[in-house]
CSV table of C-alpha atoms in Angstrom, one decimal:
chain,number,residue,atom,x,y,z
A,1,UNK,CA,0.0,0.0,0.0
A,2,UNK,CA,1.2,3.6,-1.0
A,3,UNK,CA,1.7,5.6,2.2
A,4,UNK,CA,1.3,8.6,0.7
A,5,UNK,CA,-1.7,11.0,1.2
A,6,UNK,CA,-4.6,9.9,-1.2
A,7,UNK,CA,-6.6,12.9,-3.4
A,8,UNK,CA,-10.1,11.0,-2.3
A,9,UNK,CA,-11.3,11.9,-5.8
A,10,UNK,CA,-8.0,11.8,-8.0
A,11,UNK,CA,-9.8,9.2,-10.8
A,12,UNK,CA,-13.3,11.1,-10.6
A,13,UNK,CA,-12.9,15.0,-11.2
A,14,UNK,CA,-11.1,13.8,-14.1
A,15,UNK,CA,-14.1,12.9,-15.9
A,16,UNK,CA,-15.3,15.3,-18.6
A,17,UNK,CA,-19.2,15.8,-19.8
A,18,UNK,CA,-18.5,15.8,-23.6
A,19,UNK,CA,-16.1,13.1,-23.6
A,20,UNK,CA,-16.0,10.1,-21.1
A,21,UNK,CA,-16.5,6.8,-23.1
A,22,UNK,CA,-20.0,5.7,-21.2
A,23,UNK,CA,-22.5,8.6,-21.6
A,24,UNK,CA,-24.9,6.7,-19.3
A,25,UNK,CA,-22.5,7.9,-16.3
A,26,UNK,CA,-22.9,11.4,-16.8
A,27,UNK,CA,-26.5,13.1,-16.4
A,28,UNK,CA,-27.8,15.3,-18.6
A,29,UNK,CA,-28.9,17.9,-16.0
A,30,UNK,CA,-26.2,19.5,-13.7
A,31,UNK,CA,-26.8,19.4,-9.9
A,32,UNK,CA,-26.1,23.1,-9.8
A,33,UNK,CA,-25.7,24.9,-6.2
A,34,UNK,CA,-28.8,26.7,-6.4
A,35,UNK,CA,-31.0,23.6,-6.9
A,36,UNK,CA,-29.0,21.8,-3.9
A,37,UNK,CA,-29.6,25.5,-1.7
A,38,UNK,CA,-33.1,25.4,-2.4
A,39,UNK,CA,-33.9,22.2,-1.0
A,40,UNK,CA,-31.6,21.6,1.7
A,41,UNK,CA,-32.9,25.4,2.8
A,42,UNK,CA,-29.8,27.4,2.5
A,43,UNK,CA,-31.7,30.4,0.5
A,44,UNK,CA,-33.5,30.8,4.1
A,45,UNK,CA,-30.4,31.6,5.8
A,46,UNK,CA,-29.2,33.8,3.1
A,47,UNK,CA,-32.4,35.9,2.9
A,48,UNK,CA,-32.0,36.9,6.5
A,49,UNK,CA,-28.2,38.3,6.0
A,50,UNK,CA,-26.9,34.7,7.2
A,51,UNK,CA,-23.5,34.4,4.4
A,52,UNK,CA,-20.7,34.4,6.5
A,53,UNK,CA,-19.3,37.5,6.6
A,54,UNK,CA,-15.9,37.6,9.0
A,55,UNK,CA,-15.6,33.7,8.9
A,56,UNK,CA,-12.8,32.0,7.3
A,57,UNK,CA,-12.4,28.9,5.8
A,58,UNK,CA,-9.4,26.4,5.6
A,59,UNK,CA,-8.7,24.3,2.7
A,60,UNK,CA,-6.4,21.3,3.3
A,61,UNK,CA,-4.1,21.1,0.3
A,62,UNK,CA,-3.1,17.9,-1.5
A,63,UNK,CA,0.6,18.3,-0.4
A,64,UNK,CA,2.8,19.0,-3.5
A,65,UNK,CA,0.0,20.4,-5.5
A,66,UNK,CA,-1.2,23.5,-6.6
A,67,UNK,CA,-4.5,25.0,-7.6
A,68,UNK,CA,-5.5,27.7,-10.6
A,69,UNK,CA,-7.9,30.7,-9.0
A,70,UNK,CA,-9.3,31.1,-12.2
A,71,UNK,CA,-11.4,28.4,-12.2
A,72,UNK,CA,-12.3,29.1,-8.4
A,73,UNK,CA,-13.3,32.4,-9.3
A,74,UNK,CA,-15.0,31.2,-12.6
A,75,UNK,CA,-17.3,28.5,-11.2
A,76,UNK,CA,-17.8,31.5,-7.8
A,77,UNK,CA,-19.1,33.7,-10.7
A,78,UNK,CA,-21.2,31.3,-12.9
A,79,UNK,CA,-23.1,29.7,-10.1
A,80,UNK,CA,-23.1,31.8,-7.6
A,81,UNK,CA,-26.0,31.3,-5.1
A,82,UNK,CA,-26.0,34.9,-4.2
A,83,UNK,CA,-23.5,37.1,-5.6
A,84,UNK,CA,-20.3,36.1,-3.8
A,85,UNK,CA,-18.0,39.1,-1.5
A,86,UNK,CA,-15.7,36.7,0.6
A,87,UNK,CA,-11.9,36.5,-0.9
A,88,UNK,CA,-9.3,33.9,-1.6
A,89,UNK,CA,-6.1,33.0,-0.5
A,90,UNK,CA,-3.8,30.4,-1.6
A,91,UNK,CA,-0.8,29.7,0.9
A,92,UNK,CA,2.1,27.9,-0.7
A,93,UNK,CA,5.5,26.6,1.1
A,94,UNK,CA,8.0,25.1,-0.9
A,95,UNK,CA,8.5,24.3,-4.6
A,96,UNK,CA,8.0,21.1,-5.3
A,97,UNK,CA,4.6,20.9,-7.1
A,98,UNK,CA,5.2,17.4,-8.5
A,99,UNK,CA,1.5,16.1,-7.5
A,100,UNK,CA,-0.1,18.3,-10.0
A,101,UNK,CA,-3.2,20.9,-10.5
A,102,UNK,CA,-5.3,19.5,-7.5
A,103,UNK,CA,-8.3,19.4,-9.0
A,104,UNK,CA,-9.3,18.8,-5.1
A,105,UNK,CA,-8.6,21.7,-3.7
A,106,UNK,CA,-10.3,23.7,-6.5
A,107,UNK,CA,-13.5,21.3,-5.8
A,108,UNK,CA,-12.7,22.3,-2.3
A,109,UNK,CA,-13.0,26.0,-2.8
A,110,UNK,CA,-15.3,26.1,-5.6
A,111,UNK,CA,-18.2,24.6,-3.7
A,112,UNK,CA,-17.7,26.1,0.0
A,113,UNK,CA,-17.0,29.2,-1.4
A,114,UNK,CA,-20.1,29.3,-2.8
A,115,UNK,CA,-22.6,27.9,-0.2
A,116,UNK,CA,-20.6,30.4,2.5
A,117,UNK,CA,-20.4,33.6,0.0
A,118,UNK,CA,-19.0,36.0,2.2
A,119,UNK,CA,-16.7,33.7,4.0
A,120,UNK,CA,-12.7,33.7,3.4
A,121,UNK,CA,-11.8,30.8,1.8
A,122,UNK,CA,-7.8,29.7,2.6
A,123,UNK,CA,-5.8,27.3,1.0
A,124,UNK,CA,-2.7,26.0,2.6
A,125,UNK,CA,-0.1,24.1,0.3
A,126,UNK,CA,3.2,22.0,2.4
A,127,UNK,CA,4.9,21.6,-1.7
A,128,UNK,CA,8.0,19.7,-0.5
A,129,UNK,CA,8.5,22.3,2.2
A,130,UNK,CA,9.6,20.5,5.1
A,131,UNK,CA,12.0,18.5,3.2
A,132,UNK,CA,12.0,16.1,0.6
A,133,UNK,CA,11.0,12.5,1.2
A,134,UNK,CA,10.4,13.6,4.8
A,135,UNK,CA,9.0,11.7,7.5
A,136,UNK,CA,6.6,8.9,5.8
A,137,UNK,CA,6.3,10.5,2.4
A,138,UNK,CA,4.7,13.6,2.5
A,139,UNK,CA,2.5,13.1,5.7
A,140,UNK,CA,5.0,15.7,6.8
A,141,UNK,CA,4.5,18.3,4.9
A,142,UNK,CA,0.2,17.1,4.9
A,143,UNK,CA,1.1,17.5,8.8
A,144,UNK,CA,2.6,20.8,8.4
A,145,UNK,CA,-0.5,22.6,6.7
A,146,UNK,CA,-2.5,21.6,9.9
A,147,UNK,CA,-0.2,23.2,11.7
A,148,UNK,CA,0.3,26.5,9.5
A,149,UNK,CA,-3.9,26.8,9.7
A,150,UNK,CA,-4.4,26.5,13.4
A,151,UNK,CA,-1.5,28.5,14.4
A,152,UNK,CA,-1.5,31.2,11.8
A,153,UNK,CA,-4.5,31.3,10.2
A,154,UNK,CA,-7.0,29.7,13.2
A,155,UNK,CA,-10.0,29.9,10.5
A,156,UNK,CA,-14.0,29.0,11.9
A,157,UNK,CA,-13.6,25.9,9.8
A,158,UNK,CA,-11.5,23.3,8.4
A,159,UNK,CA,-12.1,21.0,5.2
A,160,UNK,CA,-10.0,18.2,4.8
A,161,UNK,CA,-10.5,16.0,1.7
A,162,UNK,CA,-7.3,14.3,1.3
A,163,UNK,CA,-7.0,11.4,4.2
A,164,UNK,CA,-4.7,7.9,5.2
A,165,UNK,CA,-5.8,4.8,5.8
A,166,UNK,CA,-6.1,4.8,9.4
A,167,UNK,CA,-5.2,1.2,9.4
A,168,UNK,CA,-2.2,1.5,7.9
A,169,UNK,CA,-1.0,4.4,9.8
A,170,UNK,CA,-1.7,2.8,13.0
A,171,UNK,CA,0.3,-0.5,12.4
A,172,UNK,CA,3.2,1.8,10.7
A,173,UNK,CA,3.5,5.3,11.6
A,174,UNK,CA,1.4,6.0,15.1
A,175,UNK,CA,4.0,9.0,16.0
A,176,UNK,CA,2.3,10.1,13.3
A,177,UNK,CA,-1.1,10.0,13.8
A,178,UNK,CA,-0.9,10.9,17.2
A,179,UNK,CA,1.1,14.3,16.0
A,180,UNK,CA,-2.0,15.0,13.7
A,181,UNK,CA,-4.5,13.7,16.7
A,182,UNK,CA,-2.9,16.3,18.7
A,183,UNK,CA,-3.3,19.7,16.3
A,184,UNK,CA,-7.1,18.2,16.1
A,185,UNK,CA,-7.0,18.7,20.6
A,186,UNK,CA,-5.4,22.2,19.8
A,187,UNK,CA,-8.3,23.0,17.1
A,188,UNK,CA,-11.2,22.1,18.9
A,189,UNK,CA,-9.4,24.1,22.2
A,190,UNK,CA,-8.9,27.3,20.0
A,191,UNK,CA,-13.1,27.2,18.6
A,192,UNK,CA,-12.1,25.2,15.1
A,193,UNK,CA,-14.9,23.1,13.8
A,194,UNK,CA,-13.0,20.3,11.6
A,195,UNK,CA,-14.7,18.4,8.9
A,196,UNK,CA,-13.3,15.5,6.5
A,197,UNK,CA,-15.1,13.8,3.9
A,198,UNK,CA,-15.7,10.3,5.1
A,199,UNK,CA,-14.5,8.2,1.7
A,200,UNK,CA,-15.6,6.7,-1.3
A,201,UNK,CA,-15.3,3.1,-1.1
A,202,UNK,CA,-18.3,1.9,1.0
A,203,UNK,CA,-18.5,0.3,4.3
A,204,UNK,CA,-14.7,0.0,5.8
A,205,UNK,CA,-13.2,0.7,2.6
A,206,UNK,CA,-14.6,-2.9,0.9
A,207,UNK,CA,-17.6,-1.8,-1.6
A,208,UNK,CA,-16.0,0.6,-4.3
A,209,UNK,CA,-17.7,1.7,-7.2
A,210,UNK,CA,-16.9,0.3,-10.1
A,211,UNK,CA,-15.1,2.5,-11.5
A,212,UNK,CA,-12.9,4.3,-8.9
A,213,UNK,CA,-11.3,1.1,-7.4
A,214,UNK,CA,-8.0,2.0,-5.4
A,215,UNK,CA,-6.9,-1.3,-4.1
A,216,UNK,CA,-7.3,-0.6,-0.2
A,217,UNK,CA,-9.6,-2.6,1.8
A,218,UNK,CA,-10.4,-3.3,5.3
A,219,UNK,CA,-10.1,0.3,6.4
A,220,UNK,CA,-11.5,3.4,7.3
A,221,UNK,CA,-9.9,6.6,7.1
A,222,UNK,CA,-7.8,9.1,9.0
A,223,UNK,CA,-8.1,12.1,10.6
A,224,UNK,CA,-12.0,11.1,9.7
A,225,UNK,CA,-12.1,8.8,12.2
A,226,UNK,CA,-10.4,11.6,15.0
A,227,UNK,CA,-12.4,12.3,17.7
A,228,UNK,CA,-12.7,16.0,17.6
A,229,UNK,CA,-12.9,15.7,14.0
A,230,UNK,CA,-16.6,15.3,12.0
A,231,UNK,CA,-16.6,12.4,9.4
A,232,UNK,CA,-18.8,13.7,6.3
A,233,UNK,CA,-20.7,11.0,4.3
A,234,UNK,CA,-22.4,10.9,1.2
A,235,UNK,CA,-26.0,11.0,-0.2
A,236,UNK,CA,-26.9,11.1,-3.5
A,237,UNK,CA,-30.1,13.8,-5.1
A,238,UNK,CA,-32.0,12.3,-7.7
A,239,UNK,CA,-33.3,15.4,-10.1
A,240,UNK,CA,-36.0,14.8,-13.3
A,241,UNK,CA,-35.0,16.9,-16.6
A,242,UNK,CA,-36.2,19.8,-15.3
A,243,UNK,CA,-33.9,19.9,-12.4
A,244,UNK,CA,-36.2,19.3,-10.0
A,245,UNK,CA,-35.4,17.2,-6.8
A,246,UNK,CA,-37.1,13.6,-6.7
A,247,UNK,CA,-35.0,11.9,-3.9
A,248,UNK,CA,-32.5,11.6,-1.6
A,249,UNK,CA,-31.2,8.6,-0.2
A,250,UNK,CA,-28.1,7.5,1.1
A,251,UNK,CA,-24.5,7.2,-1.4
A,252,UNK,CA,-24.3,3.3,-2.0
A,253,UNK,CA,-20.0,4.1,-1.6
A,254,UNK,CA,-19.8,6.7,1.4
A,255,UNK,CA,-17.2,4.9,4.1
A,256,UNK,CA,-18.8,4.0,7.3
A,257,UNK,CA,-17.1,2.0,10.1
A,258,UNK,CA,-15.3,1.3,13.3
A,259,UNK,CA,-11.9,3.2,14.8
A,260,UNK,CA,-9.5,0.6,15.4
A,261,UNK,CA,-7.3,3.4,17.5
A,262,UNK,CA,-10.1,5.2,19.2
A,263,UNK,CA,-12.7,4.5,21.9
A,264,UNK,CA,-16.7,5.4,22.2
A,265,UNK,CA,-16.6,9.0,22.9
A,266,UNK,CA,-18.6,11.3,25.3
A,267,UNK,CA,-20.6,12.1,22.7
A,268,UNK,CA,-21.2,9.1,21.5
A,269,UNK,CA,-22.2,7.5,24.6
A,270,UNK,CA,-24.8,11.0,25.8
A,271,UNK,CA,-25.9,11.0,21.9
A,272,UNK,CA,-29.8,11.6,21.1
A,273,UNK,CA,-29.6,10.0,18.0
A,274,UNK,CA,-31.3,6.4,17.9
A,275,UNK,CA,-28.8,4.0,17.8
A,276,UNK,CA,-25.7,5.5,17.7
A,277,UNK,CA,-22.9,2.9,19.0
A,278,UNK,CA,-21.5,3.2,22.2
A,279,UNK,CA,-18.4,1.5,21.0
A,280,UNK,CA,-15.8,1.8,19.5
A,281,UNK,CA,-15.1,5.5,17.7
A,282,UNK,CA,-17.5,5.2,14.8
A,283,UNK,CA,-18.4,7.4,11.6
A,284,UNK,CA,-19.9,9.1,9.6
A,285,UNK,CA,-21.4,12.1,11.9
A,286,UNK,CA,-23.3,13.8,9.3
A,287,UNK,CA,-23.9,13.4,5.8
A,288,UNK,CA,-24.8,15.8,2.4
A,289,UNK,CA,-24.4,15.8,-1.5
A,290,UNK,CA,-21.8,13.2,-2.6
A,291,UNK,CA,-23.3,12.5,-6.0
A,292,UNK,CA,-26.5,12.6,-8.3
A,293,UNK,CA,-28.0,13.9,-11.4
A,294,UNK,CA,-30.8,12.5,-13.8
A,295,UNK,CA,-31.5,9.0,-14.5
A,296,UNK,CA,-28.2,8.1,-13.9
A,297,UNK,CA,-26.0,5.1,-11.7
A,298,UNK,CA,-25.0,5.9,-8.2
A,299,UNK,CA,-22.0,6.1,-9.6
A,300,UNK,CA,-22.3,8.6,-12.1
A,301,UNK,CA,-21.5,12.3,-12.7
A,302,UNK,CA,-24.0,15.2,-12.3
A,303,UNK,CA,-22.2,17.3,-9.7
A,304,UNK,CA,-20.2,20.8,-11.9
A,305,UNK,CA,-16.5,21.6,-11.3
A,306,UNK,CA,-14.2,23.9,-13.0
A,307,UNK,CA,-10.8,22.6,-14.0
A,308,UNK,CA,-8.7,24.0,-16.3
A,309,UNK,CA,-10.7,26.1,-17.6
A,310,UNK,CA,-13.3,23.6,-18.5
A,311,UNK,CA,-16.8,22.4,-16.9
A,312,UNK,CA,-16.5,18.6,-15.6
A,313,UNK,CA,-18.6,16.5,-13.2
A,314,UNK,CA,-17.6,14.3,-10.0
A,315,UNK,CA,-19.2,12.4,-7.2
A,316,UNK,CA,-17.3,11.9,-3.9
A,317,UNK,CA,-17.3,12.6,0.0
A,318,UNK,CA,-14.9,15.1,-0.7
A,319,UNK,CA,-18.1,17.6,-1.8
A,320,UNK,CA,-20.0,16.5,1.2
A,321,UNK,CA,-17.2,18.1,3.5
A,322,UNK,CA,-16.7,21.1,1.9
A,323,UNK,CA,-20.4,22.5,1.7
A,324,UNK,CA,-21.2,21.7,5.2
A,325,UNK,CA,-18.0,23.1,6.2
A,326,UNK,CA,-19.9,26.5,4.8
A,327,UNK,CA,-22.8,25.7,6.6
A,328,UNK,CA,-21.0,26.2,9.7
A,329,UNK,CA,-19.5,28.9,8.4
A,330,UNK,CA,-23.0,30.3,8.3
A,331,UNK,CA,-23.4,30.2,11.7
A,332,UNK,CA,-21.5,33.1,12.4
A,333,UNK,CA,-19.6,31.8,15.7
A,334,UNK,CA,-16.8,29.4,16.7
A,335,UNK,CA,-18.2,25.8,17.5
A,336,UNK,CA,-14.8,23.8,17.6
A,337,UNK,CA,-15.6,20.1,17.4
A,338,UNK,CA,-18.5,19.7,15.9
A,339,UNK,CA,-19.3,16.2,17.0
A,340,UNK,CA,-20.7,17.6,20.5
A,341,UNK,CA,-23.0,19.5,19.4
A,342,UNK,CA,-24.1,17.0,16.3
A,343,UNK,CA,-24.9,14.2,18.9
A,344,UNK,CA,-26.6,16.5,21.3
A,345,UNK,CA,-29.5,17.2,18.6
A,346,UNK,CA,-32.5,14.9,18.8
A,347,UNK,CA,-34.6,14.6,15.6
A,348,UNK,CA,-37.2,16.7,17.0
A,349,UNK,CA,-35.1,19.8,17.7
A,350,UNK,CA,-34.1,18.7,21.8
A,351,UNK,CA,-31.0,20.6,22.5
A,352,UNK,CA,-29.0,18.9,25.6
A,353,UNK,CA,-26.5,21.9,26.0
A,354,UNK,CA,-24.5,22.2,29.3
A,355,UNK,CA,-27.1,24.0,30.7
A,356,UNK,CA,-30.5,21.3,29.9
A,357,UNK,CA,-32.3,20.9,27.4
A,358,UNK,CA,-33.8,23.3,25.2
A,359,UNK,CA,-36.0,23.2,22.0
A,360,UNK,CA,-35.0,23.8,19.1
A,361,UNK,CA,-36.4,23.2,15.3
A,362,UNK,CA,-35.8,19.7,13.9
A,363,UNK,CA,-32.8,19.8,11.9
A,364,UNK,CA,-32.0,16.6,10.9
A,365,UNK,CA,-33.0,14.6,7.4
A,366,UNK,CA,-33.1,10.8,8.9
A,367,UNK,CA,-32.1,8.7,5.5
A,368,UNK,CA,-33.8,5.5,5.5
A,369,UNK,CA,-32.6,4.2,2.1
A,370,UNK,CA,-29.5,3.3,0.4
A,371,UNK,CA,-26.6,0.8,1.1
A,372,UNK,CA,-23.2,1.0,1.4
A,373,UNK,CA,-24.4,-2.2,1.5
A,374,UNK,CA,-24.8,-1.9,5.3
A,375,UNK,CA,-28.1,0.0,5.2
A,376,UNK,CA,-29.0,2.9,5.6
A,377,UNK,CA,-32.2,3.1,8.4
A,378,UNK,CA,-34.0,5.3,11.0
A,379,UNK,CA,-31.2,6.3,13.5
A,380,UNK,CA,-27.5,6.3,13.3
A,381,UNK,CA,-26.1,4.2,10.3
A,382,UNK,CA,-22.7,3.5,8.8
A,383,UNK,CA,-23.6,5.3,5.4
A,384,UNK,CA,-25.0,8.5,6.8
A,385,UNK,CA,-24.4,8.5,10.5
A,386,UNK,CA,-26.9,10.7,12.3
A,387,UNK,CA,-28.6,11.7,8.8
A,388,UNK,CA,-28.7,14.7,7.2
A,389,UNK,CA,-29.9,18.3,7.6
A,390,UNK,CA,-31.9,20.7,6.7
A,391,UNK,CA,-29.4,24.2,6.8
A,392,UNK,CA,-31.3,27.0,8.1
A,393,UNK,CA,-32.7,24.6,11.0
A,394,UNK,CA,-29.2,23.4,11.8
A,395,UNK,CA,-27.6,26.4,12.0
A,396,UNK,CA,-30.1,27.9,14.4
A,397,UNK,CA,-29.5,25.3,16.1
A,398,UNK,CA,-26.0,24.9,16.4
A,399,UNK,CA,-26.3,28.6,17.6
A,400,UNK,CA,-28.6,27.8,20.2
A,401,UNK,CA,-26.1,25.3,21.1
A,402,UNK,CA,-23.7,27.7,21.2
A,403,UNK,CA,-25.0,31.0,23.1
A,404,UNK,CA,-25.5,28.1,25.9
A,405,UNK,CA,-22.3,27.6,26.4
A,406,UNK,CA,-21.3,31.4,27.2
């Protein structure tokens, strides 16, 4: 197995509409923003001055990668949600830029940037800068832009999309994953809510699609599976020709499964979600869009990204992560992890903050169908975790949440 950090979506993005070889894959009508914002009840919180002004968010770069801001600010401008005000910065240390154009990153950007349009979206690049083959591969330097964004940047909100078997890097390198376990204590001390897009591959890494095998099994991923870290997975929006939403249901391929490094957390344990496991460490926490379109396969294309100067289409976890990262943006204050406050909202809007319960509105989407091919049901799952969630009612609650902690 390659020890290097994996691009979640390196064989995906790469897809284009007007070329790929099976035209049943790709769907005919795009996914746009706007169509997800409308449903999932984003518009709400923009139509009452809810866009994230004075929030930042951080972009984990593919180490040894860059990323073209043209096509960040292209896809900003041609589907914008609202008319976009927040900035972009790209942070780069080092030369060595032999991974490529991370079409990640720009996925990254592109689609938080434009659910959160008045948020400060940072990139942070490690291109061969804390050496050359340093400490396990490149883990350094994907080590080192943790570090840069919680010490110099200390952003509202983290996206991570580029992840390690956590497996592997248990058996091999646990310095290592106990230096990153550590920057996740100091962001969740210092307010940092930190989200990573649960995977691609089904449940513990063992139900791939088809056509975006990577040849690692028996796993789930890392810093995903991190305590103080929230595990994104994947549902999938069914849209007729007119672009109109049918369905949800949970991804058939977003990774679910157990931490074989961590224990059942406090969270886990007090949660208010049906079912969640007491033991051991388990994810997803949350779920949104990894994939969809019209009358297409679950693993098809109908999502937009601009690479390159060109429109293509992708499906992947890695999506999931970076739009709810805006949706915490949204929420105008610092939550740090996430996963405390996720647990302690019941489906019917209970709130147990540290001062008792309050009520709040019912924020999560329960997903009752799909298979990853553990099913999805009523209650926690391994394909969706908790569910998903309706935006405006989450954030209100989250801030509820929040003010209860002052």
């Amino acid at each position: 197995i390659d020890p290097h950090v994996y691009p979640a979506i390196q064989q995906t993005w790469k897809v284009k509409m007007n070329s790929t070889s099976d035209s049943s894959l790709v769907s005919k009508v795009l996914v746009t923003p706007t169509v997800i914002a409308n449903y999932f009840n984003f518009t709400k919180l923009y139509n009452l001055g809810y866009l994230g002004h004075g929030e930042t968010i951080g972009i984990k770069g593919v180490p040894e990668s860059f990323v073209n801001s043209s096509d960040i600010y292209s896809f900003w401008n041609k589907f914008a949600i609202v008319p976009r005000t927040g900035g972009l910065q790209v942070i780069a240390f080092g030369t060595d830029t032999s991974s490529g154009q991370s079409g990640e990153n720009e996925l990254d950007a592109e689609w938080s940037g434009v659910f959160a349009p008045a948020s400060q979206v940072d990139i942070v690049f490690s291109d061969g800068y804390v050496g050359g083959t340093a400490l396990v591969n490149n883990l350094l330097n994907y080590y080192y832009e943790l570090y840069y964004m919680i010490n110099y940047i200390n952003p509202n909100v983290i996206s991570i999309s580029v992840t390690i078997p956590e497996s592997y890097l248990a058996a091999y390198y646990p310095a290592m994953l106990y230096m990153i376990h550590n920057i996740m204590i100091q962001a969740a001390d210092e307010g940092i809510s930190v989200l990573a897009a649960s995977g691609d591959w089904g449940f513990e890494s063992n139900h791939p699609p088809p056509n975006f095998i990577i040849g690692t099994y028996n796993t789930i991923w890392y810093p995903e599976s991190d305590p103080f870290v929230t595990a994104v997975g994947g549902i999938f929006i069914r849209v007729n020709q007119n672009d109109t939403v049918i369905s949800i249901s949970g991804w058939d391929y977003s990774t679910g499964g157990l931490s074989v490094v961590f224990p059942g957390q406090e969270y886990e344990l007090t949660s208010l979600i049906p079912l969640t496991p007491p033991t051991p460490r388990t994810y997803p926490d949350i779920a949104f869009i990894s994939a969809g379109g019209y009358n297409i396969p679950e693993f098809g294309f109908g999502l937009p990204l601009i690479f390159q100067g060109q429109l293509f289409v992708w499906y992947g976890t890695s999506g999931a992560s970076p739009m709810t990262a805006a949706m915490v943006a949204l929420t105008g204050v610092r939550l740090g992890a996430l996963n405390y406050e996720l647990y302690h909202i019941s489906y019917n809007g209970n709130i147990l903050t540290p001062k008792g319960i309050i009520q709040g509105l019912p924020a999560w989407i329960p997903i009752t169908t799909g298979a990853n091919p553990t099913p999805a049901h009523y209650g926690w799952n391994f394909v969706t975790g908790p569910g998903s969630y309706n935006a405006y009612n989450m954030v209100y609650d989250l801030r509820i949440y929040y003010q209860n902690l002052l």
